[in-house]
Amino acid sequence: YRSLTKHDIRNEFKQGQFKEKYSDYEINNNKKNGDEFISTYEDINEKNINVLDNYMKDYKKRYSKKKWLGKLDCYCEKRIFDKIDHIQNIAEKLQKNKKFNKNKIPRKYIYGLIILGSIPFFGLVIPAFFNDYNPLIKNWCFEGCTSLHDKKGTDISADDAHQQLGLTRTAIDKDTWNIITTANSVFLYVSTVIVLFVLIYVLRKVIKYSCLKDGKRKMCAKAYFDFIKKL
């Protein structure tokens, strides 16, 4: 009976040692896995950053190989990437330091985009003001107008007809007005195309910057959808 009891005690003692060793092994293994995970994450993050950094460092090399529009595209891309870096640095300072002056946020970029987007609307001023529904100009007439404006009478002159109808001759004749409206239409269409092109171009470069920062060297359709989802 005593030998059986000693045998049980030895078994329990060995099991306790085994559990303790296994527990220590599990803790060390988890710690090791955690360290490996952190190390792997840091390596991936560092590689992603290196992709963007290497791309930025190769600017002069890329620029020297480009021609004409390629050089312009390369130059504009670098300017956009530099502005994005500047904005992100300010955003990081805002997150880390609550006392950081928010007035240092580059609002000029926001104002610049607003002004750029509003340029085509200047082409709508003339059509919006000079239309048949504006009561302010319903009594205006072109300079040198010889029309009687349905004023009956064979002995009445154009000047008398305008005076009797309360019409005011402006300082612009019809030919000059046609030139103004044509130029305004050209400005409206051209400015709209330019603004849309610039906005789309900037958006593509922002997406490209995001892809490079994530370690992706090539852009694809999926990158556009992923970027839109983040907005």
Short mmCIF file of C-alpha atoms in Angstrom, two decimals:
data_model
loop_
_atom_site.label_atom_id
_atom_site.label_comp_id
_atom_site.label_asym_id
_atom_site.label_seq_id
_atom_site.Cartn_x
_atom_site.Cartn_y
_atom_site.Cartn_z
CA TYR A 1 0.00 0.00 0.00
CA ARG A 2 2.83 2.37 0.88
CA SER A 3 4.68 1.57 -2.39
CA LEU A 4 1.50 2.25 -4.34
CA THR A 5 1.12 5.60 -2.62
CA LYS A 6 4.74 6.52 -3.37
CA HIS A 7 4.20 5.49 -6.98
CA ASP A 8 1.14 7.77 -7.26
CA ILE A 9 3.03 10.66 -5.70
CA ARG A 10 5.89 10.19 -8.16
CA ASN A 11 3.47 10.12 -11.08
CA GLU A 12 1.73 13.28 -9.92
CA PHE A 13 5.09 14.98 -9.40
CA LYS A 14 6.25 14.00 -12.90
CA GLN A 15 2.95 15.13 -14.40
CA GLY A 16 3.31 18.45 -12.59
CA GLN A 17 6.82 18.88 -13.95
CA PHE A 18 5.58 18.00 -17.44
CA LYS A 19 2.69 20.48 -17.25
CA GLU A 20 5.02 23.18 -15.97
CA LYS A 21 7.53 22.55 -18.74
CA TYR A 22 4.76 22.38 -21.35
CA SER A 23 3.26 25.62 -20.03
CA ASP A 24 6.64 27.35 -20.19
CA TYR A 25 7.16 25.98 -23.70
CA GLU A 26 3.72 27.21 -24.78
CA ILE A 27 4.37 30.69 -23.34
CA ASN A 28 7.78 30.88 -24.99
CA ASN A 29 6.34 29.56 -28.24
CA ASN A 30 3.50 32.13 -28.21
CA LYS A 31 5.98 34.87 -27.39
CA LYS A 32 8.19 33.70 -30.21
CA ASN A 33 5.25 33.61 -32.62
CA GLY A 34 4.18 37.07 -31.49
CA ASP A 35 7.69 38.43 -32.00
CA GLU A 36 7.84 36.78 -35.40
CA PHE A 37 4.46 38.30 -36.32
CA ILE A 38 5.58 41.77 -35.25
CA SER A 39 8.87 41.32 -37.05
CA THR A 40 7.07 40.11 -40.18
CA TYR A 41 4.65 43.04 -40.05
CA GLU A 42 7.52 45.48 -39.62
CA ASP A 43 9.37 43.88 -42.52
CA ILE A 44 6.29 44.13 -44.76
CA ASN A 45 5.67 47.71 -43.71
CA GLU A 46 9.31 48.58 -44.31
CA LYS A 47 9.22 46.93 -47.73
CA ASN A 48 6.08 48.89 -48.63
CA ILE A 49 7.71 52.15 -47.57
CA ASN A 50 10.85 51.22 -49.51
CA VAL A 51 8.79 50.78 -52.68
CA LEU A 52 7.56 54.36 -52.44
CA ASP A 53 10.94 55.73 -51.34
CA ASN A 54 12.78 53.96 -54.14
CA TYR A 55 10.25 55.22 -56.65
CA MET A 56 10.70 58.79 -55.41
CA LYS A 57 14.50 58.48 -55.45
CA ASP A 58 14.46 57.30 -59.08
CA TYR A 59 12.75 60.53 -60.20
CA LYS A 60 15.80 62.02 -61.93
CA LYS A 61 16.52 58.74 -63.66
CA ARG A 62 12.95 58.47 -64.95
CA TYR A 63 12.88 62.14 -65.92
CA SER A 64 16.04 61.83 -68.02
CA LYS A 65 14.54 58.94 -70.01
CA LYS A 66 11.26 60.71 -70.78
CA LYS A 67 10.54 62.97 -73.76
CA TRP A 68 8.25 65.97 -74.11
CA LEU A 69 4.93 65.03 -72.50
CA GLY A 70 6.63 62.27 -70.54
CA LYS A 71 8.89 64.82 -68.84
CA LEU A 72 5.88 67.01 -68.05
CA ASP A 73 4.00 64.03 -66.61
CA CYS A 74 7.02 63.02 -64.53
CA TYR A 75 7.44 66.57 -63.20
CA CYS A 76 3.74 66.97 -62.33
CA GLU A 77 3.68 63.56 -60.66
CA LYS A 78 6.60 64.49 -58.41
CA ARG A 79 4.93 67.77 -57.45
CA ILE A 80 1.71 65.94 -56.55
CA PHE A 81 3.55 63.27 -54.55
CA ASP A 82 5.48 65.96 -52.64
CA LYS A 83 2.22 67.74 -51.77
CA ILE A 84 0.67 64.47 -50.57
CA ASP A 85 3.72 63.82 -48.38
CA HIS A 86 3.42 67.31 -46.94
CA ILE A 87 -0.27 66.86 -46.13
CA GLN A 88 0.30 63.43 -44.56
CA ASN A 89 3.11 64.76 -42.37
CA ILE A 90 0.79 67.45 -41.06
CA ALA A 91 -1.96 64.88 -40.47
CA GLU A 92 0.45 62.71 -38.46
CA LYS A 93 1.48 65.69 -36.34
CA LEU A 94 -2.19 66.42 -35.65
CA GLN A 95 -2.72 62.85 -34.42
CA LYS A 96 0.36 62.82 -32.21
CA ASN A 97 0.18 66.35 -30.84
CA LYS A 98 -3.24 67.73 -29.96
CA LYS A 99 -1.69 71.15 -29.35
CA PHE A 100 -0.50 71.32 -32.93
CA ASN A 101 -1.81 74.44 -34.64
CA LYS A 102 -4.61 73.34 -36.97
CA ASN A 103 -4.23 76.58 -38.91
CA LYS A 104 -1.05 75.12 -40.37
CA ILE A 105 -3.14 72.72 -42.42
CA PRO A 106 -2.47 73.62 -46.06
CA ARG A 107 -5.89 75.03 -46.86
CA LYS A 108 -4.45 76.54 -50.02
CA TYR A 109 -4.74 73.10 -51.62
CA ILE A 110 -8.44 72.94 -50.80
CA TYR A 111 -9.01 76.51 -51.94
CA GLY A 112 -7.03 75.80 -55.10
CA LEU A 113 -9.23 72.84 -56.00
CA ILE A 114 -12.38 74.86 -55.29
CA ILE A 115 -11.19 77.73 -57.49
CA LEU A 116 -10.14 75.32 -60.22
CA GLY A 117 -13.50 73.56 -60.15
CA SER A 118 -15.41 76.85 -60.27
CA ILE A 119 -13.63 78.23 -63.37
CA PRO A 120 -16.13 76.75 -65.89
CA PHE A 121 -19.00 78.38 -64.00
CA PHE A 122 -17.73 81.80 -65.10
CA GLY A 123 -18.73 80.78 -68.59
CA LEU A 124 -22.33 80.46 -67.40
CA VAL A 125 -22.56 84.08 -66.23
CA ILE A 126 -23.36 85.58 -69.64
CA PRO A 127 -25.98 82.95 -70.63
CA ALA A 128 -27.55 83.18 -67.18
CA PHE A 129 -27.84 86.97 -67.20
CA PHE A 130 -28.55 87.69 -70.87
CA ASN A 131 -31.62 85.59 -71.49
CA ASP A 132 -35.22 86.25 -72.45
CA TYR A 133 -36.43 85.71 -68.88
CA ASN A 134 -34.36 88.49 -67.30
CA PRO A 135 -36.60 91.56 -66.79
CA LEU A 136 -33.56 93.83 -66.41
CA ILE A 137 -32.56 93.54 -70.06
CA LYS A 138 -35.91 93.18 -71.77
CA ASN A 139 -35.75 96.86 -72.82
CA TRP A 140 -32.17 96.71 -74.08
CA CYS A 141 -31.31 96.90 -77.74
CA PHE A 142 -28.11 96.73 -79.77
CA GLU A 143 -26.28 99.86 -80.86
CA GLY A 144 -27.29 101.01 -84.33
CA CYS A 145 -30.51 99.01 -84.27
CA THR A 146 -32.77 100.17 -87.13
CA SER A 147 -35.73 97.96 -86.31
CA LEU A 148 -39.11 99.54 -85.60
CA HIS A 149 -39.99 96.61 -83.29
CA ASP A 150 -43.49 96.19 -84.77
CA LYS A 151 -44.19 99.90 -84.35
CA LYS A 152 -46.72 100.75 -87.05
CA GLY A 153 -46.45 103.89 -89.13
CA THR A 154 -44.67 104.79 -92.34
CA ASP A 155 -43.40 108.14 -91.18
CA ILE A 156 -41.88 106.93 -87.89
CA SER A 157 -38.11 106.57 -87.55
CA ALA A 158 -36.14 103.91 -85.69
CA ASP A 159 -35.11 106.47 -83.07
CA ASP A 160 -38.72 107.46 -82.46
CA ALA A 161 -39.79 103.82 -82.27
CA HIS A 162 -37.15 103.05 -79.64
CA GLN A 163 -38.10 106.15 -77.69
CA GLN A 164 -41.82 105.43 -77.75
CA LEU A 165 -41.31 101.78 -76.73
CA GLY A 166 -38.87 102.71 -73.97
CA LEU A 167 -36.00 100.75 -75.50
CA THR A 168 -32.41 101.63 -74.64
CA ARG A 169 -29.61 101.20 -77.13
CA THR A 170 -26.49 99.74 -75.53
CA ALA A 171 -22.85 100.42 -76.43
CA ILE A 172 -22.50 96.99 -78.05
CA ASP A 173 -23.57 96.26 -81.60
CA LYS A 174 -24.85 92.90 -82.79
CA ASP A 175 -21.58 91.79 -84.42
CA THR A 176 -19.59 92.48 -81.26
CA TRP A 177 -22.15 90.60 -79.21
CA ASN A 178 -21.88 87.56 -81.49
CA ILE A 179 -18.10 87.57 -80.99
CA ILE A 180 -18.53 87.77 -77.20
CA THR A 181 -21.02 84.89 -77.06
CA THR A 182 -18.85 82.72 -79.33
CA ALA A 183 -15.75 83.37 -77.21
CA ASN A 184 -17.75 82.64 -74.06
CA SER A 185 -18.95 79.30 -75.45
CA VAL A 186 -15.40 78.31 -76.38
CA PHE A 187 -14.19 79.28 -72.90
CA LEU A 188 -16.97 77.25 -71.26
CA TYR A 189 -16.28 74.07 -73.22
CA VAL A 190 -12.47 74.30 -73.10
CA SER A 191 -12.33 75.14 -69.37
CA THR A 192 -14.70 72.27 -68.56
CA VAL A 193 -12.51 69.79 -70.45
CA ILE A 194 -9.32 71.13 -68.83
CA VAL A 195 -10.76 71.05 -65.30
CA LEU A 196 -12.08 67.50 -65.72
CA PHE A 197 -8.74 66.39 -67.14
CA VAL A 198 -6.78 67.95 -64.25
CA LEU A 199 -9.08 66.48 -61.59
CA ILE A 200 -8.94 63.00 -63.14
CA TYR A 201 -5.16 63.28 -63.53
CA VAL A 202 -4.68 64.28 -59.89
CA LEU A 203 -7.01 61.48 -58.75
CA ARG A 204 -5.00 58.91 -60.73
CA LYS A 205 -1.77 60.14 -59.17
CA VAL A 206 -3.27 60.00 -55.68
CA ILE A 207 -4.32 56.39 -56.30
CA LYS A 208 -0.87 55.60 -57.68
CA TYR A 209 0.72 57.10 -54.56
CA SER A 210 -1.56 54.96 -52.38
CA CYS A 211 -0.62 51.82 -54.34
CA LEU A 212 3.11 52.54 -54.05
CA LYS A 213 2.73 53.16 -50.34
CA ASP A 214 1.03 49.77 -49.99
CA GLY A 215 3.92 48.12 -51.82
CA LYS A 216 2.16 47.73 -55.17
CA ARG A 217 4.32 48.74 -58.10
CA LYS A 218 1.61 48.42 -60.74
CA MET A 219 -1.85 49.93 -60.81
CA CYS A 220 -4.89 47.88 -61.74
CA ALA A 221 -8.66 48.24 -61.79
CA LYS A 222 -8.87 46.68 -58.33
CA ALA A 223 -6.65 49.45 -56.96
CA TYR A 224 -9.19 52.06 -58.07
CA PHE A 225 -12.07 50.23 -56.39
CA ASP A 226 -10.07 49.74 -53.19
CA PHE A 227 -9.19 53.42 -53.11
CA ILE A 228 -12.82 54.47 -53.61
CA LYS A 229 -13.89 52.15 -50.76
CA LYS A 230 -11.44 53.89 -48.43
CA LEU A 231 -13.04 57.29 -49.11
#
